[in-house]
Amino acid sequence: RSHPVRRYRSTRPPRTHNAMARAPCALAALLVLCCHLLALCVARPAPAPPSDTDYSFAVLSDLHIGESEEVRSLAVSAVAKINKIAQERDIRFVFITGDVSNTALDEQFEDAKSILDQLKPFYLPIIGNHDMWAYNNTSGWEEDVPTGDARFARTFAEQYTHPNVTYNNESCWNPNLNITSWFQNFELHYGRNVFYGLDWNTRLHAVRRLGYLGAMPGARLHHFDGGTFPWLQRRLEALPEAVADGGVVLLQHHPFHMPIFMPDAVYSFGHHEQGTLRDMISAAQPRDKYWGQIAGHTHLWNNGSSWPREWPSFWQWQTAACKRCAAISVVRVEASTIVHIDKVYGGAQRCLFKEEFSGRLGPR
């Protein structure tokens, strides 16, 4: 008779059996890992895009590159300071409110650009009276007519190619002086804010009988075809309704309200011109659309009204000269209007106004 075959179980199952036994465990582990990854994605959503209603920007003024090595080093330190605080203070862009150069020479513009190109936020320069007429203090050489505006445009043209910027880079005939001028005006839209960089600089020559070279320090409306006044009027009248109250800011070299020791008609606008401009911007947009203006020129800090009697709420802030103390204004915008400006310094120690100031601005 036959005998049953005894089958002995091996204590070490075949390798193929072992792999098959582990397969469900590996699959379970993979499922657990996928669940963890999914939980992380749910728990850590992608960061929200930066707000375009709450942010900061910085302002430099009166660099005067070409005046001395010390002045240049102050500009370098101001740029380094902005880069250091840009992320912490949420600085999105930088304006330079005029007098980038000292005597409008090509090498001064190029050197200023090489310094400003080190800024991490993008920057937009505004032309000043020292950028208008090229001359050499040492040799006494001076160009026959002011062409600093055209050379300023060639040097900084790429800065105005930002998609939110409209740049007026066209020459026009200046009937007041019978010369060709390039008025350097731009419009920057950011969220519900609109910033205007404006070229009011006169092209008149300084008083030769007193030995001065270059352009006069004052401002003019340039109220003719291709000039700043009609350009600004067209741009203001075309603004969309979505612009916030207090959302329109003018940036320029010349302030409207001058200190008593600097007569308006010489260093800025005459009273009649200021009235003409005030009437135009009031007619173009409701007054509550405007915050005011940010300027330089006097080399002094100033926080007050542009027109204390006629329009008290049209504010005026001036940044001290970078060439004196590496001065920087850090401007805070909340709900699309300027609410706070800090005085910041790039490490220089010789400024007469070396105090840290903060405060809410204007009567808003």
XYZ file of C-alpha atoms in Angstrom:
364
model
C 0.000 0.000 0.000
C 1.092 3.442 -0.550
C 2.399 5.687 2.182
C 1.450 9.264 2.587
C 4.179 11.661 1.618
C 5.371 13.711 4.511
C 5.798 17.383 3.719
C 8.205 19.313 5.902
C 7.860 23.052 6.211
C 11.077 24.886 5.743
C 11.865 27.421 8.403
C 13.183 29.680 5.603
C 10.557 30.020 2.901
C 11.706 30.451 -0.689
C 12.855 33.970 -1.723
C 9.931 34.371 -4.083
C 7.462 33.697 -1.345
C 9.214 36.261 0.903
C 8.906 39.061 -1.727
C 5.254 38.284 -2.211
C 4.724 38.432 1.537
C 6.341 41.861 1.752
C 4.425 43.419 -1.151
C 1.294 44.325 0.861
C 3.489 45.991 3.510
C 5.344 48.071 0.911
C 2.066 49.125 -0.656
C 0.716 50.138 2.735
C 3.853 52.165 3.488
C 3.559 53.936 0.126
C -0.056 54.809 0.872
C 0.917 56.187 4.277
C 3.659 58.323 2.665
C 1.215 59.696 0.095
C -1.224 60.561 2.863
C 1.518 62.449 4.725
C 2.486 64.382 1.611
C -1.140 65.250 0.939
C -1.549 66.428 4.530
C 1.504 68.652 4.191
C 0.101 70.215 1.024
C -3.183 70.894 2.776
C -1.525 72.169 5.948
C 0.940 74.427 4.103
C -0.815 76.268 1.304
C 1.203 78.253 -1.216
C 2.115 81.720 0.111
C -0.274 84.483 -0.842
C 0.980 86.955 -3.454
C 2.329 90.247 -2.066
C -0.333 92.838 -1.329
C -0.475 95.735 -3.770
C -2.359 97.908 -1.276
C -0.013 97.566 1.745
C 3.695 97.978 0.979
C 6.621 100.395 1.189
C 8.849 102.309 -1.178
C 12.022 104.339 -0.661
C 13.132 107.774 -1.843
C 16.621 109.164 -2.417
C 17.306 112.739 -3.495
C 20.183 114.990 -4.525
C 22.964 112.442 -5.000
C 25.170 114.965 -6.903
C 27.441 112.247 -8.269
C 30.636 113.864 -9.552
C 30.983 116.456 -6.811
C 33.515 114.453 -4.744
C 34.532 110.954 -3.715
C 32.918 111.519 -0.324
C 29.582 112.323 -1.985
C 29.892 109.171 -4.070
C 30.578 107.048 -0.977
C 27.418 108.432 0.654
C 25.349 107.303 -2.327
C 26.932 103.848 -2.161
C 26.126 103.583 1.553
C 22.518 104.691 0.988
C 22.046 102.008 -1.676
C 23.553 99.386 0.638
C 21.202 100.457 3.440
C 18.126 100.142 1.220
C 19.216 96.672 0.133
C 19.742 95.672 3.769
C 16.246 96.696 4.885
C 14.337 96.016 1.642
C 12.904 92.634 2.635
C 12.194 93.535 6.257
C 10.495 96.825 5.328
C 8.794 95.404 2.214
C 10.321 98.015 -0.111
C 8.992 97.374 -3.624
C 10.655 100.230 -5.555
C 12.833 103.325 -5.149
C 12.402 106.854 -6.512
C 15.284 109.312 -6.915
C 13.860 112.846 -6.850
C 16.425 114.691 -8.922
C 20.023 115.915 -9.079
C 21.397 112.490 -9.811
C 24.517 114.208 -11.195
C 26.379 117.317 -10.139
C 27.018 118.975 -13.524
C 25.177 116.742 -16.029
C 28.327 115.226 -17.560
C 28.020 111.832 -19.278
C 30.527 110.210 -16.932
C 28.538 111.408 -13.924
C 25.305 109.919 -15.271
C 27.090 106.631 -16.014
C 28.648 106.494 -12.557
C 25.298 107.272 -10.924
C 23.697 104.470 -12.924
C 26.418 102.006 -11.887
C 25.677 102.824 -8.222
C 21.877 102.747 -8.533
C 21.968 99.516 -10.527
C 23.069 97.796 -7.307
C 19.619 98.387 -5.793
C 17.627 95.197 -5.282
C 14.220 96.887 -5.764
C 13.734 98.475 -9.159
C 14.278 102.215 -9.276
C 12.969 105.193 -11.229
C 15.060 108.380 -11.425
C 13.527 111.858 -11.793
C 15.540 114.615 -13.426
C 16.684 117.686 -11.450
C 18.127 121.079 -12.286
C 21.736 119.871 -11.873
C 21.026 117.196 -14.498
C 20.000 119.751 -17.093
C 23.033 121.618 -18.455
C 26.504 120.054 -18.786
C 29.548 121.973 -17.613
C 32.959 121.451 -16.026
C 33.719 123.422 -12.890
C 37.482 122.976 -13.238
C 38.011 123.983 -16.849
C 35.036 126.299 -17.161
C 33.754 124.403 -20.228
C 29.994 124.466 -20.763
C 27.740 123.187 -23.519
C 25.997 125.808 -25.654
C 22.435 124.679 -24.975
C 20.994 122.364 -22.316
C 20.986 118.744 -23.521
C 21.180 117.023 -20.151
C 17.583 115.831 -20.544
C 18.445 113.860 -23.709
C 21.549 112.313 -22.116
C 19.632 111.521 -18.932
C 17.095 109.713 -21.133
C 19.786 107.697 -22.921
C 21.434 106.686 -19.658
C 18.338 105.554 -17.765
C 16.009 104.492 -20.615
C 15.876 100.846 -19.543
C 14.536 101.779 -16.098
C 11.293 102.981 -17.670
C 10.587 99.717 -19.508
C 8.845 98.259 -16.441
C 5.395 96.966 -17.515
C 3.583 99.291 -15.077
C 5.360 102.428 -16.318
C 4.259 104.841 -19.041
C 7.248 106.943 -20.091
C 7.178 110.183 -22.056
C 10.434 109.846 -23.992
C 9.820 112.153 -26.938
C 11.535 115.346 -27.974
C 9.588 118.532 -28.576
C 10.237 122.072 -29.653
C 10.560 124.375 -26.672
C 9.125 127.706 -27.898
C 10.203 129.575 -24.778
C 13.894 129.109 -25.561
C 13.846 127.983 -29.224
C 15.569 124.701 -28.426
C 14.669 121.002 -28.503
C 13.765 119.560 -25.101
C 13.129 116.018 -23.818
C 10.786 116.333 -20.853
C 11.375 113.353 -18.583
C 7.924 112.385 -17.282
C 6.561 108.985 -16.277
C 3.472 107.403 -14.749
C 3.696 104.299 -12.536
C 0.569 102.303 -11.702
C 0.879 100.071 -8.655
C -2.289 98.522 -7.273
C -4.700 101.403 -6.721
C -1.898 103.976 -6.561
C -0.562 106.167 -9.349
C 2.829 107.860 -9.075
C 3.920 110.644 -11.420
C 7.586 111.500 -11.938
C 7.585 115.047 -13.297
C 10.115 117.268 -15.048
C 9.395 120.905 -14.217
C 13.032 122.025 -14.503
C 13.671 125.299 -16.253
C 16.093 125.213 -19.185
C 17.112 128.840 -18.544
C 20.793 129.504 -17.969
C 22.062 130.546 -14.543
C 23.126 134.158 -14.049
C 26.370 134.459 -16.030
C 27.226 137.892 -14.645
C 27.524 136.279 -11.218
C 29.790 133.579 -12.597
C 27.294 130.715 -12.449
C 27.324 127.832 -14.925
C 24.531 125.430 -15.811
C 20.786 125.898 -15.452
C 18.807 128.132 -13.143
C 17.480 126.362 -10.024
C 13.827 127.151 -10.664
C 10.831 125.374 -12.179
C 8.446 126.148 -15.045
C 5.134 124.625 -16.151
C 6.237 124.031 -19.771
C 2.695 124.710 -20.895
C 3.091 123.962 -24.621
C 2.830 120.959 -26.949
C 5.101 118.215 -25.669
C 5.640 119.970 -22.316
C 5.043 118.618 -18.831
C 1.839 120.539 -18.068
C -0.327 119.180 -20.950
C 1.177 115.694 -20.542
C 0.195 115.564 -16.856
C -3.254 116.988 -17.584
C -3.979 114.270 -20.167
C -2.751 111.504 -17.882
C -4.770 112.719 -14.883
C -7.963 113.098 -16.896
C -7.583 109.516 -18.168
C -7.184 107.913 -14.739
C -9.528 104.988 -14.012
C -12.112 105.320 -11.239
C -10.432 102.453 -9.373
C -7.627 104.750 -8.192
C -7.875 105.002 -4.412
C -8.648 108.159 -2.476
C -5.266 109.566 -1.541
C -3.756 107.265 -4.153
C -2.232 109.856 -6.517
C 1.282 111.035 -5.640
C 3.439 113.553 -7.530
C 7.213 113.049 -7.376
C 9.439 115.870 -8.589
C 12.621 117.723 -7.815
C 11.019 121.057 -6.893
C 8.702 121.404 -3.889
C 5.760 123.801 -4.112
C 6.147 125.330 -0.648
C 9.649 126.736 -0.166
C 11.398 127.911 3.016
C 11.356 131.668 3.524
C 15.073 132.022 2.734
C 14.595 130.432 -0.739
C 12.156 132.571 -2.791
C 9.581 130.525 -4.700
C 10.000 132.422 -7.962
C 13.763 131.730 -8.033
C 14.025 128.205 -6.650
C 10.634 126.748 -7.563
C 7.393 128.029 -9.174
C 6.044 131.539 -8.987
C 2.678 132.000 -7.256
C 0.800 132.444 -10.545
C 2.224 129.200 -11.961
C 1.389 127.344 -8.765
C -2.200 128.584 -8.979
C -2.474 127.458 -12.613
C -1.172 124.005 -11.762
C -3.363 123.710 -8.670
C -6.467 124.591 -10.690
C -5.593 122.050 -13.371
C -5.063 119.082 -11.074
C -8.193 119.994 -9.074
C -10.253 119.968 -12.265
C -8.711 116.735 -13.570
C -9.572 114.638 -10.486
C -11.455 115.205 -7.216
C -9.179 116.650 -4.573
C -9.525 113.635 -2.284
C -7.800 111.481 -4.933
C -4.478 113.205 -4.211
C -2.099 112.528 -1.349
C 0.330 115.265 -2.358
C 3.925 115.472 -3.528
C 7.370 114.128 -2.620
C 10.344 116.295 -3.566
C 13.962 117.214 -2.814
C 15.958 120.247 -4.023
C 16.417 122.172 -0.739
C 18.633 119.414 0.771
C 16.485 119.606 3.937
C 13.865 117.370 5.508
C 10.379 118.833 5.379
C 6.957 117.529 6.372
C 4.020 119.879 5.808
C 1.431 121.102 3.335
C 2.186 122.174 -0.226
C -0.448 124.897 -0.054
C -1.319 125.629 3.594
C -4.021 128.157 2.727
C -5.389 127.052 -0.643
C -5.279 123.256 -0.245
C -4.025 122.184 3.211
C -4.531 118.457 2.644
C -2.218 118.362 -0.414
C 0.821 117.158 1.482
C 4.518 117.829 0.870
C 7.404 115.659 1.983
C 11.031 116.454 1.184
C 13.974 114.108 1.583
C 17.275 115.547 2.788
C 20.203 115.387 0.363
C 21.903 112.032 -0.019
C 25.117 113.976 -0.616
C 24.966 115.333 2.951
C 24.044 112.296 5.036
C 23.002 109.334 2.859
C 19.415 110.263 3.708
C 16.606 107.879 2.783
C 12.837 108.224 3.122
C 11.029 104.926 3.685
C 7.384 105.477 2.812
C 4.666 103.164 4.139
C 1.464 102.690 2.163
C -1.612 101.152 3.786
C -4.949 100.700 2.053
C -3.374 102.457 -0.963
C -2.519 105.744 0.735
C 0.673 106.982 2.382
C 0.336 106.890 6.154
C 3.878 106.870 7.515
C 7.376 107.978 6.499
C 10.627 107.149 8.290
C 13.885 109.038 8.043
C 16.661 106.486 7.587
C 20.392 107.010 7.074
C 22.978 104.971 5.232
C 25.547 105.098 8.005
C 26.816 108.657 7.562
C 27.441 110.672 10.702
C 27.753 114.289 9.541
C 24.108 115.189 8.921
C 22.770 118.103 10.955
C 19.409 116.354 11.151
C 20.593 112.939 12.351
C 17.454 112.070 14.289
C 15.141 109.144 13.787
C 11.678 110.471 13.012
C 8.434 108.640 12.519
C 4.953 110.006 12.323
C 1.609 109.776 10.624
C 1.418 112.276 7.833
C -1.068 114.894 6.898
C -4.609 115.565 8.032
C -6.058 112.341 6.584
